[in-house]
Tab-separated table of C-alpha atoms in Angstrom:
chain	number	residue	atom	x	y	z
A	1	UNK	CA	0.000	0.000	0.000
A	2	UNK	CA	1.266	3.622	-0.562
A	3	UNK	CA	2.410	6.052	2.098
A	4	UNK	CA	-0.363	8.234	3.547
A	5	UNK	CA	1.929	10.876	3.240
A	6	UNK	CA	4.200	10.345	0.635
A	7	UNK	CA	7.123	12.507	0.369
A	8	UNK	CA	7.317	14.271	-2.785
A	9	UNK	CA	10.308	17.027	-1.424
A	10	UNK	CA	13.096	16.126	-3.739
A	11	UNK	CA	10.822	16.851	-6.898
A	12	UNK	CA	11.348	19.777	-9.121
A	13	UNK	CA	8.174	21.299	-10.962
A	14	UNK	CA	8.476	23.807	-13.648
A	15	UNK	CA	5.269	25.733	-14.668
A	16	UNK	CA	5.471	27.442	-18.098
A	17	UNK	CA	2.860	29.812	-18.896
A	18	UNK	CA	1.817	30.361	-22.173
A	19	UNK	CA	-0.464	33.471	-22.047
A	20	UNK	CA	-0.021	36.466	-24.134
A	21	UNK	CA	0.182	38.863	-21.600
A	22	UNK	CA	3.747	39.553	-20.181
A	23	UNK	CA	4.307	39.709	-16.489
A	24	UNK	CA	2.409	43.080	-15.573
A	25	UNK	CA	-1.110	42.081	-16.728
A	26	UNK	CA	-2.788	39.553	-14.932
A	27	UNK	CA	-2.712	36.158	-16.275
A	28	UNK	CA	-6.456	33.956	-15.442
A	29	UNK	CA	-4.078	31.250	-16.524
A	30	UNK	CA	-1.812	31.839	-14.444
A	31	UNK	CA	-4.755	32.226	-11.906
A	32	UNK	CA	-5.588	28.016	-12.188
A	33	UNK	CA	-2.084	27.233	-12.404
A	34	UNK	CA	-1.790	28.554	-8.986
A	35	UNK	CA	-3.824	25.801	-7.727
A	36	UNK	CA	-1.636	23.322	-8.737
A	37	UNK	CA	0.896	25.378	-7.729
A	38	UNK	CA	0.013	25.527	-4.040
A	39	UNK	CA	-0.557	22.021	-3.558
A	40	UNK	CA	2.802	21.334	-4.709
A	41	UNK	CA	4.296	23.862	-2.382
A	42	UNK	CA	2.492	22.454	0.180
A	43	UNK	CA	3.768	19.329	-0.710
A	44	UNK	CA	7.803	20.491	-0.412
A	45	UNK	CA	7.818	20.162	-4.027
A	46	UNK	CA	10.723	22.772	-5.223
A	47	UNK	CA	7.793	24.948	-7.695
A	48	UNK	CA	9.475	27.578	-10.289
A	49	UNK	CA	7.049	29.026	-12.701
A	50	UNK	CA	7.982	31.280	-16.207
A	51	UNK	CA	5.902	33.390	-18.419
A	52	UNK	CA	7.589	32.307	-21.961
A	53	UNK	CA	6.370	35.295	-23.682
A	54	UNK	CA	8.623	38.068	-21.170
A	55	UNK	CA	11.474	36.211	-22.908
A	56	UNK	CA	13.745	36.550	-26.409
A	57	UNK	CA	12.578	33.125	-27.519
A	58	UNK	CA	12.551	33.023	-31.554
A	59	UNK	CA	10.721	30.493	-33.460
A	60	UNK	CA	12.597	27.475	-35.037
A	61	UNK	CA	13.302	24.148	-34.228
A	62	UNK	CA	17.253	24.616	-32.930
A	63	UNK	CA	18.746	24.183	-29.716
A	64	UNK	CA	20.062	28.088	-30.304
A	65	UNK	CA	18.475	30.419	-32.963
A	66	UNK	CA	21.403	32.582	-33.081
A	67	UNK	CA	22.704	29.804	-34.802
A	68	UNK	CA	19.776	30.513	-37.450
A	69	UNK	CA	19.922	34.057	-37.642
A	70	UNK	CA	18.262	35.188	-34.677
A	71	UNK	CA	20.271	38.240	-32.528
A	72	UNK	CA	19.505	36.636	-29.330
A	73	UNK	CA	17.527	33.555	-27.732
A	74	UNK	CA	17.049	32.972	-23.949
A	75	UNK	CA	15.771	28.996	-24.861
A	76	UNK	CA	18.922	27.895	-24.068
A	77	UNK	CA	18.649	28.856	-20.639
A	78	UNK	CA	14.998	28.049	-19.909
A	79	UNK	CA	16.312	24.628	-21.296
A	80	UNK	CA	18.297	24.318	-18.130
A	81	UNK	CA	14.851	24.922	-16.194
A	82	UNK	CA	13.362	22.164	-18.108
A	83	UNK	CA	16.218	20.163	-17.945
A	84	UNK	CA	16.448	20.384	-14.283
A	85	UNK	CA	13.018	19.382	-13.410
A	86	UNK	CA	11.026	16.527	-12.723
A	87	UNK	CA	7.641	17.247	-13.857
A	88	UNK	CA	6.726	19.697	-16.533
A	89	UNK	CA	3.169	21.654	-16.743
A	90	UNK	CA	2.560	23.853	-19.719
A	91	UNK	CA	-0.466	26.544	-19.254
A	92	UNK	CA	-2.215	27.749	-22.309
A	93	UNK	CA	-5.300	30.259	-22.804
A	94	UNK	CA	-7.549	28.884	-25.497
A	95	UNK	CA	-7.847	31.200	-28.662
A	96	UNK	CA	-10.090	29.953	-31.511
A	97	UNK	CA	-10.233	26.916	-30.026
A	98	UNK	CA	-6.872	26.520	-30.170
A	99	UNK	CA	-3.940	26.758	-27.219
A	100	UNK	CA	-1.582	29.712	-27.799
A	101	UNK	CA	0.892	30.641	-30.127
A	102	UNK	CA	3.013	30.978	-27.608
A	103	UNK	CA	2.207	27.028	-26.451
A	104	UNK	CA	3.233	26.447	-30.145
A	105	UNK	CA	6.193	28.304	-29.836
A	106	UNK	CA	7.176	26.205	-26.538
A	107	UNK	CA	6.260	23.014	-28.141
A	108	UNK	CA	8.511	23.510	-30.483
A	109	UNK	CA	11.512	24.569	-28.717
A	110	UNK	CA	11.337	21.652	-26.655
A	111	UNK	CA	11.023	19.493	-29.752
A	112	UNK	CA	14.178	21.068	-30.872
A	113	UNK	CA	15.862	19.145	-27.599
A	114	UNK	CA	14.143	16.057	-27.908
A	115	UNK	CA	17.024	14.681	-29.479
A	116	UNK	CA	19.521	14.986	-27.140
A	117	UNK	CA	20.137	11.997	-24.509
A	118	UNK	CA	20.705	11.358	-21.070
A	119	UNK	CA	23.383	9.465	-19.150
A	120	UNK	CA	21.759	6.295	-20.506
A	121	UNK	CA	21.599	7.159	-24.136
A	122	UNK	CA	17.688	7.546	-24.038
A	123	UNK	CA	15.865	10.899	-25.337
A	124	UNK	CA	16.529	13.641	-23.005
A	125	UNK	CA	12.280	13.740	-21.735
A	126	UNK	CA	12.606	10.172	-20.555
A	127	UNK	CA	11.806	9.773	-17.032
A	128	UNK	CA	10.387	12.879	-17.198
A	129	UNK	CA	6.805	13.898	-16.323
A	130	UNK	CA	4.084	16.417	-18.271
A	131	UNK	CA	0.713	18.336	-17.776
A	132	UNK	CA	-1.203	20.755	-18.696
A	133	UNK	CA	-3.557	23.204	-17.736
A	134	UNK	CA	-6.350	25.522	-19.855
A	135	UNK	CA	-8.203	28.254	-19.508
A	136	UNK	CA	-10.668	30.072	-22.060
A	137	UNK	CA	-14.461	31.327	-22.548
A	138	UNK	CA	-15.232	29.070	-25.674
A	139	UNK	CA	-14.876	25.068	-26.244
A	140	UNK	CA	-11.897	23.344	-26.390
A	141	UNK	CA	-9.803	22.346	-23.098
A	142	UNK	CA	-9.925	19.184	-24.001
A	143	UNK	CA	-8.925	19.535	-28.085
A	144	UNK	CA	-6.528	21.802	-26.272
A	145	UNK	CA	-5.021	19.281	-23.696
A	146	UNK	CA	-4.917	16.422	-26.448
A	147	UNK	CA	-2.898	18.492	-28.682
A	148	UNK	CA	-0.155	19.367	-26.132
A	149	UNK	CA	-0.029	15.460	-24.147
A	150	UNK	CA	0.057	14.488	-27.435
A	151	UNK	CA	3.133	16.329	-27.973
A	152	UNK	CA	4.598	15.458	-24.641
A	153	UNK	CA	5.026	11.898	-24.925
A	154	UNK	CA	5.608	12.257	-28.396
A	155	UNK	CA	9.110	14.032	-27.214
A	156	UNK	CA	9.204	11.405	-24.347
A	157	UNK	CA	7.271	12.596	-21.517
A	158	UNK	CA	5.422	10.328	-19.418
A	159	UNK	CA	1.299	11.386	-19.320
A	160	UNK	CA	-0.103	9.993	-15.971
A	161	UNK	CA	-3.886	9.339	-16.029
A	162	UNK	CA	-5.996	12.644	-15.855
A	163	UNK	CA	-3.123	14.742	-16.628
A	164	UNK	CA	-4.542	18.065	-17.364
A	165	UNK	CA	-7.411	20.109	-15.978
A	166	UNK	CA	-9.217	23.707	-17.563
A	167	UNK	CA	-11.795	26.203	-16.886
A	168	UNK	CA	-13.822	27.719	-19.370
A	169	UNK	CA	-16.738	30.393	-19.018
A	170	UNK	CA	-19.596	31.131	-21.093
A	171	UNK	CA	-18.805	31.503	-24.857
A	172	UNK	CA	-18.356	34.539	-25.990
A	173	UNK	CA	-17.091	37.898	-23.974
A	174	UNK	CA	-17.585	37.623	-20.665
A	175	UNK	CA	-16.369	36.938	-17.099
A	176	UNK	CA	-12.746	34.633	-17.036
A	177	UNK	CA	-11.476	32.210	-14.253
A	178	UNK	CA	-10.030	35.176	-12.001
A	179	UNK	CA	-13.166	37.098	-12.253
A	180	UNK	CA	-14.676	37.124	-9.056
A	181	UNK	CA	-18.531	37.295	-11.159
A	182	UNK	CA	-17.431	33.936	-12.737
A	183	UNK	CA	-17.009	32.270	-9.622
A	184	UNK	CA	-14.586	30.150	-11.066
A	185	UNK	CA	-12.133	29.728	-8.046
A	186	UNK	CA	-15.320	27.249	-6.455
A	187	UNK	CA	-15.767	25.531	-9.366
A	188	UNK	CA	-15.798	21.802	-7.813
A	189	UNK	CA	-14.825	20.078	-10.791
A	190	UNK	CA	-11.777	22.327	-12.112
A	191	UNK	CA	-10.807	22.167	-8.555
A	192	UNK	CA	-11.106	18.238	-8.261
A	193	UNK	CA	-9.346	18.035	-11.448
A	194	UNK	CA	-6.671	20.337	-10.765
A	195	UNK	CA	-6.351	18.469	-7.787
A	196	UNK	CA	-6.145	14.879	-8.850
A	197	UNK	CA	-4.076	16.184	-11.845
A	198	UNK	CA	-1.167	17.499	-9.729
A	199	UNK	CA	-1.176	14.076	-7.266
A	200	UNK	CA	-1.163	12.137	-10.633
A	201	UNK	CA	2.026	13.942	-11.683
A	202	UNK	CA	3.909	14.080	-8.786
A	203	UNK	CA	2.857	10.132	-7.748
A	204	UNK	CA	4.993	9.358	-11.668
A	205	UNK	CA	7.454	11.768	-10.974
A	206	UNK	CA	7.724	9.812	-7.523
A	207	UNK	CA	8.215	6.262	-9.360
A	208	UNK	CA	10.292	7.349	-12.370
A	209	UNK	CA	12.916	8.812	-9.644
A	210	UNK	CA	13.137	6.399	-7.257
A	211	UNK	CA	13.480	3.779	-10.134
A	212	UNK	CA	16.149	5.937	-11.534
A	213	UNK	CA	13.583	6.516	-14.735
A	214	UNK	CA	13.053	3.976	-17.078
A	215	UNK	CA	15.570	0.959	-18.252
A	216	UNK	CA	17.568	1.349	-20.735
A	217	UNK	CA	16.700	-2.121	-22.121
A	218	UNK	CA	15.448	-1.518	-25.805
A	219	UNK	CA	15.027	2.260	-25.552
A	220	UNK	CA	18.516	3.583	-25.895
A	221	UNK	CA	19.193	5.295	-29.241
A	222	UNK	CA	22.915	5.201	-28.121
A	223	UNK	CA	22.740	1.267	-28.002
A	224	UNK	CA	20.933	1.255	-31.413
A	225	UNK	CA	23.583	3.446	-33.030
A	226	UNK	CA	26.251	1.185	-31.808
A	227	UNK	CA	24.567	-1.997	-33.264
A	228	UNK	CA	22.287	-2.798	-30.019
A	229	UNK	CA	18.811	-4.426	-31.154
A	230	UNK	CA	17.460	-6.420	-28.626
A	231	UNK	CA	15.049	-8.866	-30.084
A	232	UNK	CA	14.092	-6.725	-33.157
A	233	UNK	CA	15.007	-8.868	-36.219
A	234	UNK	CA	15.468	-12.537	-34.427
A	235	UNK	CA	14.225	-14.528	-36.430
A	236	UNK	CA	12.676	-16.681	-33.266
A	237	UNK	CA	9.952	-14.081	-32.810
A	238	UNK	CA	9.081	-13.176	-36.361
């Protein structure tokens, strides 16, 4: 049976906000991320959170724009962020339907990482852990959170079950999630979500660390490169 009260205080969290609103306006994003937020601190879970769009981050698909062109990209750095956590939780406003361009944006930088590898010669997201959270007044948390866990584990995140939670008002103008007319902040199931979400994450974070991630056993591109391929191609199994 698992702890009561597990102790999640060597875990790392990084919360990357993906509104389009620098740091001075107020983000209703930001506003549910805090919930997850909170519980984490309250948890001893090390919490850093990052508004990508107060950075120099080009577009592109490098490890460095500059490289490309571009006259200056802090990536690089907010790689190290991402590098040195445990669990990774991406907030997005919906627009159109859609999460940000800015959520694009990060999605792609990351992508532009995914091929680097770790001490065992696996992707560099292995053993790594990803949510998300939205926020909108029109349909679409759910296209939303598909799109981006998608995208996770496609670069090598692990997804735990019920990894993302969102809030969304009444289409069309009108009152958002840190509104105090919408209410939103009682909302039982955004909070129950939210909730569950953030125990889901940091319960796989948990496992992945304290199993030293996953093995290496027929998941290690350095391996394959050197000729490693397990039972792929024995002709016992075809």
């Amino acid at each position: 049976m698992a702890a009561l009260n597990p102790d999640f205080s060597k875990l790392k969290a990084l919360f990357i906000n993906c509104t389009l609103k620098k740091s001075h306006q107020k983000s209703h994003t930001r506003g549910l991320m805090e919930v997850s937020m909170n519980i984490m601190k309250s948890e001893n879970v090390a919490v850093e959170v990052l508004r990508l769009v107060d950075y120099d981050v080009p577009v592109g698909v490098q490890p460095n724009m500059t490289t490309e062109g571009a006259e200056k990209d802090d990536w690089p750095e907010i790689y190290k962020k991402v590098s040195d956590s445990h669990i990774l939780i991406i907030g997005t406003p919906i627009w159109l339907g859609e999460r940000s361009s800015i959520a694009t944006k990060l999605i792609e930088r990351l992508y532009a990482m995914s091929a680097m590898q770790n001490e065992k010669g696996q992707y560099s997201y292995y053993g790594k852990v990803g949510g998300c959270i939205i926020t909108g007044n029109e349909d679409g948390v759910k296209h939303c959170a598909m799109d981006l866990l998608y995208a996770l584990q496609h670069l090598g995140y692990s997804i735990p079950p019920q990894a993302d939670s969102g809030w969304i008002g009444e289409v069309g103008p009108g009152p958002s999630y840190l509104d105090e007319e919408s209410n939103a902040r009682n909302n039982d199931f955004t909070n129950r979500n939210t909730t569950f979400m953030t125990y889901n994450l940091l319960h796989l974070a948990q496992l992945l660390q304290e199993n030293n991630g996953y093995p290496a056993y027929g998941n290690s591109r350095a391996s394959w490169d050197d000729g490693s391929r397990w039972k792929f191609g024995n002709p016992e199994y075809r």
